[in-house]
Coordinates of C-alpha atoms in Angstrom, one line a residue:
M18 CA -11.6 19.6 -21.5
K19 CA -13.4 19.5 -18.8
R20 CA -14.2 15.7 -19.4
L21 CA -10.4 14.8 -19.8
V22 CA -9.4 16.7 -16.8
E23 CA -12.0 15.3 -14.9
A24 CA -10.2 12.4 -16.4
L25 CA -6.9 12.7 -15.1
F26 CA -8.2 13.5 -11.9
G27 CA -9.1 10.9 -11.5
L28 CA -5.9 8.1 -12.6
V29 CA -3.9 9.8 -10.4
A30 CA -6.2 9.9 -7.4
L31 CA -6.9 6.3 -8.8
T32 CA -3.7 4.9 -8.8
G33 CA -2.3 7.2 -5.9
L34 CA -4.9 6.1 -3.1
P35 CA -3.1 2.6 -2.8
Y36 CA 0.3 3.9 -2.2
L37 CA -1.3 6.7 0.2
I38 CA -2.6 3.9 2.2
Y39 CA 1.0 1.9 2.5
L40 CA 2.2 4.9 3.3
G41 CA 0.3 5.7 6.6
S42 CA 0.1 2.6 7.7
Y43 CA 4.1 2.4 7.6
Y44 CA 3.5 5.8 9.1
L45 CA 1.2 4.6 11.3
R46 CA 3.0 1.5 12.5
Q47 CA 6.6 3.2 12.2
P48 CA 7.7 -1.4 11.8
S49 CA 12.1 -2.0 11.8
G50 CA 14.0 -4.7 11.6
T51 CA 13.3 -8.3 10.7
P52 CA 9.6 -9.5 12.9
A53 CA 11.1 -12.3 13.8
D54 CA 11.7 -13.9 16.7
T55 CA 16.1 -13.9 16.4
W56 CA 17.8 -16.2 18.4
P57 CA 22.2 -16.1 17.9
E58 CA 22.3 -20.6 16.6
E59 CA 24.8 -22.7 14.0
P60 CA 22.7 -24.9 11.9
S61 CA 24.6 -26.5 9.7
V62 CA 24.4 -24.2 6.3
S63 CA 24.6 -25.4 2.3
I64 CA 24.9 -22.0 -0.2
V65 CA 23.5 -22.5 -3.7
L66 CA 25.9 -20.8 -6.3
P67 CA 24.2 -21.0 -9.9
T68 CA 27.2 -20.4 -12.4
Y69 CA 27.3 -19.8 -15.9
N70 CA 30.6 -18.2 -17.1
E71 CA 32.3 -16.3 -14.4
A72 CA 35.4 -17.2 -14.8
A73 CA 35.8 -13.8 -14.4
I74 CA 34.8 -13.5 -11.2
V75 CA 34.2 -16.8 -9.1
E76 CA 37.4 -17.5 -7.2
S77 CA 36.6 -13.7 -5.9
K78 CA 33.1 -14.9 -5.2
L79 CA 35.1 -18.1 -3.4
E80 CA 36.9 -16.4 -1.7
E81 CA 33.8 -13.9 -0.2
L82 CA 31.8 -16.6 1.1
V83 CA 34.6 -19.2 3.8
T84 CA 35.9 -15.4 5.0
L85 CA 31.6 -14.7 6.1
D86 CA 31.4 -14.8 9.8
Y87 CA 30.3 -18.7 10.1
P88 CA 32.2 -21.9 11.4
M89 CA 33.3 -23.2 7.6
E90 CA 33.3 -26.9 9.1
K91 CA 29.3 -26.7 9.1
V92 CA 29.3 -25.2 5.4
E93 CA 29.0 -27.2 2.3
I94 CA 29.0 -24.9 -0.2
V95 CA 27.0 -26.0 -3.8
V96 CA 28.5 -24.9 -6.8
V97 CA 26.1 -25.9 -10.0
D98 CA 27.7 -25.2 -13.3
S99 CA 26.2 -25.8 -16.8
S100 CA 29.2 -23.3 -18.7
D101 CA 32.1 -23.5 -21.4
D102 CA 34.6 -21.9 -20.3
E103 CA 37.2 -22.8 -17.7
T104 CA 34.1 -22.0 -14.4
A105 CA 34.2 -25.7 -13.4
E106 CA 38.0 -26.0 -13.4
L107 CA 38.0 -22.8 -11.7
V108 CA 36.0 -23.9 -8.3
E109 CA 38.0 -27.1 -8.4
D110 CA 41.7 -26.3 -7.7
F111 CA 40.0 -23.4 -5.4
F112 CA 39.1 -25.8 -3.1
A113 CA 41.9 -28.0 -3.7
G114 CA 43.5 -29.0 -0.3
R115 CA 41.2 -28.0 1.8
R116 CA 39.9 -29.0 4.4
A117 CA 36.6 -26.2 5.1
P118 CA 34.3 -25.9 3.4
S119 CA 33.3 -28.8 2.3
L120 CA 32.4 -29.0 -1.6
S121 CA 29.3 -30.6 -3.9
L122 CA 29.8 -29.9 -7.4
L123 CA 27.6 -29.7 -10.2
R124 CA 28.1 -30.5 -12.8
E125 CA 25.3 -30.5 -15.9
D126 CA 26.3 -31.4 -19.7
E127 CA 23.8 -28.6 -21.0
R128 CA 22.0 -25.7 -19.6
R129 CA 18.1 -25.9 -18.6
G130 CA 17.7 -22.8 -17.5
L131 CA 18.3 -21.1 -13.6
A132 CA 15.2 -23.1 -12.2
T133 CA 16.2 -26.7 -13.4
A134 CA 19.8 -25.9 -11.7
L135 CA 18.6 -25.2 -8.0
N136 CA 16.0 -27.4 -7.8
E137 CA 18.9 -30.2 -8.7
A138 CA 21.7 -28.5 -6.5
Y139 CA 18.5 -28.0 -3.4
A140 CA 17.9 -31.8 -3.9
A141 CA 21.7 -32.0 -3.6
A142 CA 21.9 -30.1 -0.5
E143 CA 22.6 -31.5 2.3
N144 CA 22.4 -28.9 5.4
E145 CA 19.7 -27.8 7.9
V146 CA 19.2 -23.6 6.4
V147 CA 19.9 -24.1 2.7
I148 CA 21.1 -20.2 1.1
K149 CA 21.3 -19.0 -2.6
T150 CA 23.4 -16.7 -3.6
D151 CA 24.7 -14.5 -7.5
C152 CA 28.4 -14.7 -8.6
D153 CA 27.5 -11.1 -9.4
S154 CA 27.0 -10.3 -6.1
R155 CA 28.4 -9.4 -2.2
L156 CA 27.0 -10.6 1.1
A157 CA 28.5 -9.1 4.4
S158 CA 30.8 -11.0 6.8
D159 CA 27.5 -11.6 9.1
A160 CA 25.3 -12.5 6.9
V161 CA 24.7 -16.1 7.1
R162 CA 24.9 -15.3 10.6
K163 CA 21.6 -13.0 10.6
A164 CA 20.1 -15.6 8.3
V165 CA 19.6 -18.5 11.2
A166 CA 19.1 -16.2 13.7
N167 CA 16.1 -15.5 11.7
L168 CA 15.3 -18.8 10.7
A169 CA 15.6 -19.9 14.6
D170 CA 12.3 -18.3 14.1
P171 CA 9.2 -21.1 14.1
D172 CA 7.4 -19.8 12.3
V173 CA 10.0 -18.1 10.0
A174 CA 11.4 -20.1 7.0
G175 CA 12.5 -17.7 4.6
V176 CA 14.5 -14.6 4.9
T177 CA 16.0 -12.8 2.6
G178 CA 17.9 -8.6 2.6
R179 CA 18.8 -5.6 1.5
N180 CA 20.2 -4.2 -1.6
A181 CA 22.7 -2.0 1.0
E182 CA 25.1 -0.4 -1.9
V183 CA 24.5 -1.0 -5.3
I184 CA 28.3 -2.1 -6.3
G185 CA 28.8 1.0 -9.9
D186 CA 27.0 3.7 -8.2
S187 CA 23.5 3.6 -9.7
E188 CA 21.1 5.9 -8.5
V189 CA 18.6 4.8 -9.9
E190 CA 18.6 1.7 -8.7
Q191 CA 19.3 2.5 -5.1
G192 CA 16.9 5.2 -5.1
Y193 CA 14.2 1.8 -6.1
R194 CA 15.9 -0.7 -3.0
D195 CA 15.2 2.2 -0.7
I196 CA 11.5 2.3 -1.0
Q197 CA 11.6 -1.2 -1.7
T198 CA 13.1 -1.7 1.6
M199 CA 9.9 0.1 3.0
I200 CA 7.5 -1.8 1.9
Q201 CA 10.0 -5.5 2.2
V202 CA 9.8 -4.4 6.5
L203 CA 5.9 -3.7 6.1
E204 CA 4.9 -6.6 4.1
S205 CA 7.1 -8.3 6.6
H206 CA 5.8 -7.2 10.3
I207 CA 1.8 -7.8 8.4
D208 CA 2.9 -11.4 8.0
S209 CA 5.2 -11.5 4.7
T210 CA 7.1 -10.3 2.0
L211 CA 6.2 -11.2 -1.4
I212 CA 9.9 -10.3 -3.2
F213 CA 13.5 -12.8 -2.0
H214 CA 16.3 -11.0 -3.8
G215 CA 19.0 -13.5 -5.5
P216 CA 22.3 -12.9 -4.3
F217 CA 21.0 -13.4 -0.4
S218 CA 17.8 -16.0 -0.2
A219 CA 17.7 -18.2 3.0
F220 CA 15.4 -21.0 3.4
E221 CA 15.2 -24.1 6.2
R222 CA 15.7 -27.4 4.2
D223 CA 12.7 -29.4 5.4
A224 CA 10.3 -26.0 3.1
I225 CA 12.3 -26.2 0.3
V226 CA 10.3 -27.4 -2.7
P227 CA 10.1 -27.8 -6.6
I228 CA 9.9 -24.7 -8.5
D229 CA 8.3 -24.5 -12.2
E230 CA 11.0 -25.4 -14.1
D231 CA 11.0 -22.7 -16.8
S232 CA 10.2 -20.3 -13.7
I233 CA 12.3 -17.1 -14.3
A234 CA 11.3 -15.0 -10.8
D235 CA 13.4 -18.2 -9.1
D236 CA 14.1 -17.1 -6.1
T237 CA 10.5 -15.3 -4.5
E238 CA 8.7 -18.3 -6.1
L239 CA 9.8 -19.8 -3.4
A240 CA 9.0 -17.8 -1.2
L241 CA 5.7 -17.5 -2.2
K242 CA 4.4 -21.7 -2.0
I243 CA 7.2 -21.9 1.0
R244 CA 4.5 -19.2 2.7
R245 CA 1.5 -20.9 0.8
N246 CA 2.4 -24.4 3.0
G247 CA 2.3 -22.2 6.5
G248 CA 5.8 -20.9 7.3
R249 CA 6.5 -17.1 7.2
V250 CA 8.6 -15.5 5.0
V251 CA 10.5 -12.2 6.0
F252 CA 12.9 -9.4 5.4
D253 CA 15.6 -8.4 7.2
P254 CA 17.4 -4.9 6.3
E255 CA 19.6 -6.1 8.5
I256 CA 21.1 -8.2 6.1
H257 CA 23.0 -6.4 3.7
Y258 CA 24.7 -7.6 0.1
K259 CA 26.0 -5.7 -2.6
E260 CA 24.6 -5.9 -6.3
A261 CA 25.5 -4.6 -9.7
A262 CA 23.4 -2.8 -11.4
H263 CA 23.7 -0.3 -14.3
S264 CA 21.8 3.4 -14.3
A265 CA 21.5 3.9 -18.4
F266 CA 18.0 3.9 -19.3
G267 CA 18.3 1.8 -22.1
K268 CA 21.1 -0.7 -20.0
R269 CA 18.5 -1.3 -17.4
R270 CA 16.1 -2.2 -19.3
E271 CA 17.4 -5.7 -20.2
Q272 CA 17.9 -6.3 -16.8
K273 CA 15.2 -5.1 -15.0
D274 CA 12.2 -6.2 -17.9
R275 CA 13.0 -10.1 -16.9
R276 CA 12.5 -9.3 -13.3
A277 CA 9.9 -7.3 -14.1
M278 CA 8.0 -10.1 -17.3
G279 CA 9.0 -13.1 -13.8
L280 CA 6.9 -12.0 -11.4
L281 CA 4.5 -10.9 -13.5
R282 CA 4.5 -14.2 -14.6
L283 CA 4.6 -15.3 -11.2
L284 CA 1.4 -13.8 -9.9
W285 CA -0.6 -15.0 -13.1
R286 CA 0.1 -18.6 -12.3
Q287 CA -0.3 -18.4 -8.6
R288 CA -2.8 -15.7 -8.3
D289 CA -5.2 -18.3 -6.5
A290 CA -3.2 -16.9 -3.4
L291 CA -5.8 -13.9 -3.8
G292 CA -7.4 -13.8 -0.2
R293 CA -6.0 -16.9 1.3
H294 CA -3.0 -17.4 3.5
G295 CA -3.5 -14.3 6.6
A296 CA -2.5 -11.2 5.8
Y297 CA 0.1 -12.5 2.9
G298 CA -3.3 -12.9 -0.2
R299 CA -4.9 -10.0 2.1
I300 CA -3.2 -7.8 1.6
V301 CA 0.5 -7.9 0.5
L302 CA -0.6 -10.1 -3.0
P303 CA -3.2 -7.8 -3.7
F304 CA -1.2 -4.7 -3.3
N305 CA 1.8 -6.7 -5.6
W306 CA -0.9 -7.1 -8.1
W307 CA -1.8 -3.1 -8.4
F308 CA 1.5 -2.4 -8.3
M309 CA 2.5 -4.3 -11.2
M310 CA -0.5 -5.4 -13.2
V311 CA -2.8 -2.2 -12.6
S312 CA -0.3 0.6 -11.9
P313 CA 1.7 0.7 -14.6
W314 CA -1.1 0.7 -17.0
L315 CA -2.2 3.6 -15.0
V316 CA 0.6 5.7 -15.3
A317 CA 0.7 5.5 -19.3
T318 CA -2.8 6.5 -20.0
G319 CA -2.4 8.6 -17.3
V320 CA 0.7 10.3 -19.4
T321 CA -1.8 9.6 -23.0
V322 CA -5.1 12.0 -21.4
A323 CA -2.6 14.6 -20.4
T324 CA -0.7 14.8 -23.2
V325 CA -4.7 14.8 -25.2
G326 CA -5.3 17.0 -22.9
S327 CA -3.0 19.7 -24.0
L328 CA -2.9 19.1 -27.3
A329 CA -6.5 20.1 -27.4
V330 CA -6.1 23.2 -25.9
L331 CA -2.9 24.2 -26.9
G332 CA -2.3 23.3 -30.5
P333 CA 1.2 22.2 -31.3
F334 CA 2.1 24.0 -28.1
G335 CA 0.3 20.2 -26.0
L336 CA 4.4 19.0 -26.8
V337 CA 5.0 20.0 -24.0
T338 CA 4.1 17.5 -21.8
P339 CA 5.6 14.4 -23.5
A340 CA 8.3 17.0 -24.0
G341 CA 8.4 17.3 -20.0
V342 CA 8.1 13.2 -20.2
L343 CA 10.8 12.5 -22.2
A344 CA 12.8 15.2 -20.2
F345 CA 12.1 13.9 -17.3
T346 CA 12.7 9.9 -18.4
A347 CA 16.1 11.4 -19.6
L348 CA 17.9 13.5 -16.6
G349 CA 16.6 10.2 -13.9
S350 CA 18.4 8.1 -15.9
R351 CA 21.4 10.2 -16.0
D352 CA 21.6 10.3 -11.9
A353 CA 20.4 14.1 -12.2
L354 CA 17.5 14.7 -10.7
G355 CA 18.6 15.4 -7.6
P356 CA 15.9 15.7 -4.7
L357 CA 13.3 13.9 -7.2
Q358 CA 15.2 10.8 -8.3
P359 CA 13.4 8.7 -5.9
F360 CA 10.2 9.5 -8.5
Y361 CA 12.1 8.7 -10.8
S362 CA 13.0 5.1 -10.1
L363 CA 9.5 4.1 -8.7
F364 CA 8.3 5.7 -12.9
D365 CA 11.0 2.9 -14.6
T366 CA 9.7 0.4 -12.1
Q367 CA 6.7 1.1 -14.2
I368 CA 7.9 1.3 -16.8
S369 CA 9.6 -1.9 -17.7
L370 CA 6.5 -3.9 -15.6
L371 CA 4.0 -1.4 -18.5
R372 CA 6.3 -3.3 -21.3
A373 CA 6.8 -7.4 -19.5
S374 CA 3.1 -6.1 -19.7
V375 CA 2.5 -6.3 -23.3
S376 CA 5.0 -8.3 -23.9
L377 CA 3.2 -11.4 -22.7
V378 CA -0.8 -9.7 -23.1
R379 CA 1.3 -10.0 -27.0
A380 CA 2.3 -13.4 -26.5
R381 CA -0.5 -16.6 -28.1
G382 CA -0.7 -19.6 -25.8
D383 CA 2.6 -21.7 -25.4
E384 CA 4.6 -18.3 -26.2
A385 CA 3.3 -16.7 -22.7
E386 CA 5.4 -19.6 -21.4
S387 CA 7.9 -19.9 -23.4
H388 CA 11.0 -18.1 -21.4
D389 CA 13.6 -20.7 -20.7
G390 CA 15.4 -19.6 -18.1
T391 CA 18.3 -19.2 -19.2
W392 CA 21.1 -16.0 -18.9
E393 CA 24.0 -14.2 -20.3
P394 CA 26.6 -12.9 -18.5
D395 CA 26.4 -8.9 -18.1
R396 CA 30.7 -8.8 -19.2
E397 CA 29.6 -5.8 -18.0
L398 CA 28.6 -5.5 -14.9
R399 CA 31.1 -8.2 -13.9
E400 CA 34.3 -5.6 -15.1
V401 CA 33.0 -3.5 -12.6
L402 CA 33.1 -6.0 -10.0
Q403 CA 36.4 -7.6 -11.1

């Protein structure tokens, strides 16, 4: 029993140590805002919008884009569409007779995956700055201005923003995003951040390189490759967007697990970047490897050891440990943990990463690479947006 207790405390200490180091670094450095040397500029901008069966929300998204606080005569909207509904027709009708911004509509005869569509759209974009956004997100009116101000820094080649409000009132997702904001601000001040967000990411056009055709972490992959090529990629918490998200445990799994799978696979494929590219490869990437690759297994092992120890000491009453974990999960998924909700948000993310890790480990040969990058619109979240 003593060995079980020692093992449990050891696991807790091992799991938490990197987080404590990162937290200590945050409070020692007190980073805030973007590390970029921002400057107000108005370069030409291409806004890339990938669509698939977005007829219910595409017009409201386009209305948002054409009313952004930016000179529309300097803006090009690049829509890459593979829909089998009337999305493309609605886009054409929306721009009919409109002088600015200009429209470049790329129609795909068949769905080939999001990464392939984005590569095509990025290649077609003609302006100095390329911004990628999603149909199921909403941008602050000054998002483009703040992005190009970051890119005015000659060292910065990419910038992403913050999910300032979760549409649908998901406290679980909001709690995680708030923690993620602290991490990404620190990473950006150390060197560059890892994760770029689909609702809003901006890049210098000349820095863009093709992403893997089967990528399911396309925005982060592009940012990582740009950093490997020498450009800095940062997070600006003042660039705001909104994104719809689920709180219910079951509904969150598909949304979160997909993201986790894409990030894990990307880290593995780009593992040779560890230790290279300055503090990015020596500090930022190792922490993300720990958080995504190692920590979920340690958390699962810790719960298992605690359960075994409780059963060994208390017999059937030892089931209180797994029951407590289940109760914590059930309450957390209902946004009912009060001040403990942020801890559940992290735990929820570790569950997704563990599930994604198991899926990758169980895969054999080409099966691990078989995801084609397509996605299905979430009807419930689109109803929230409407």
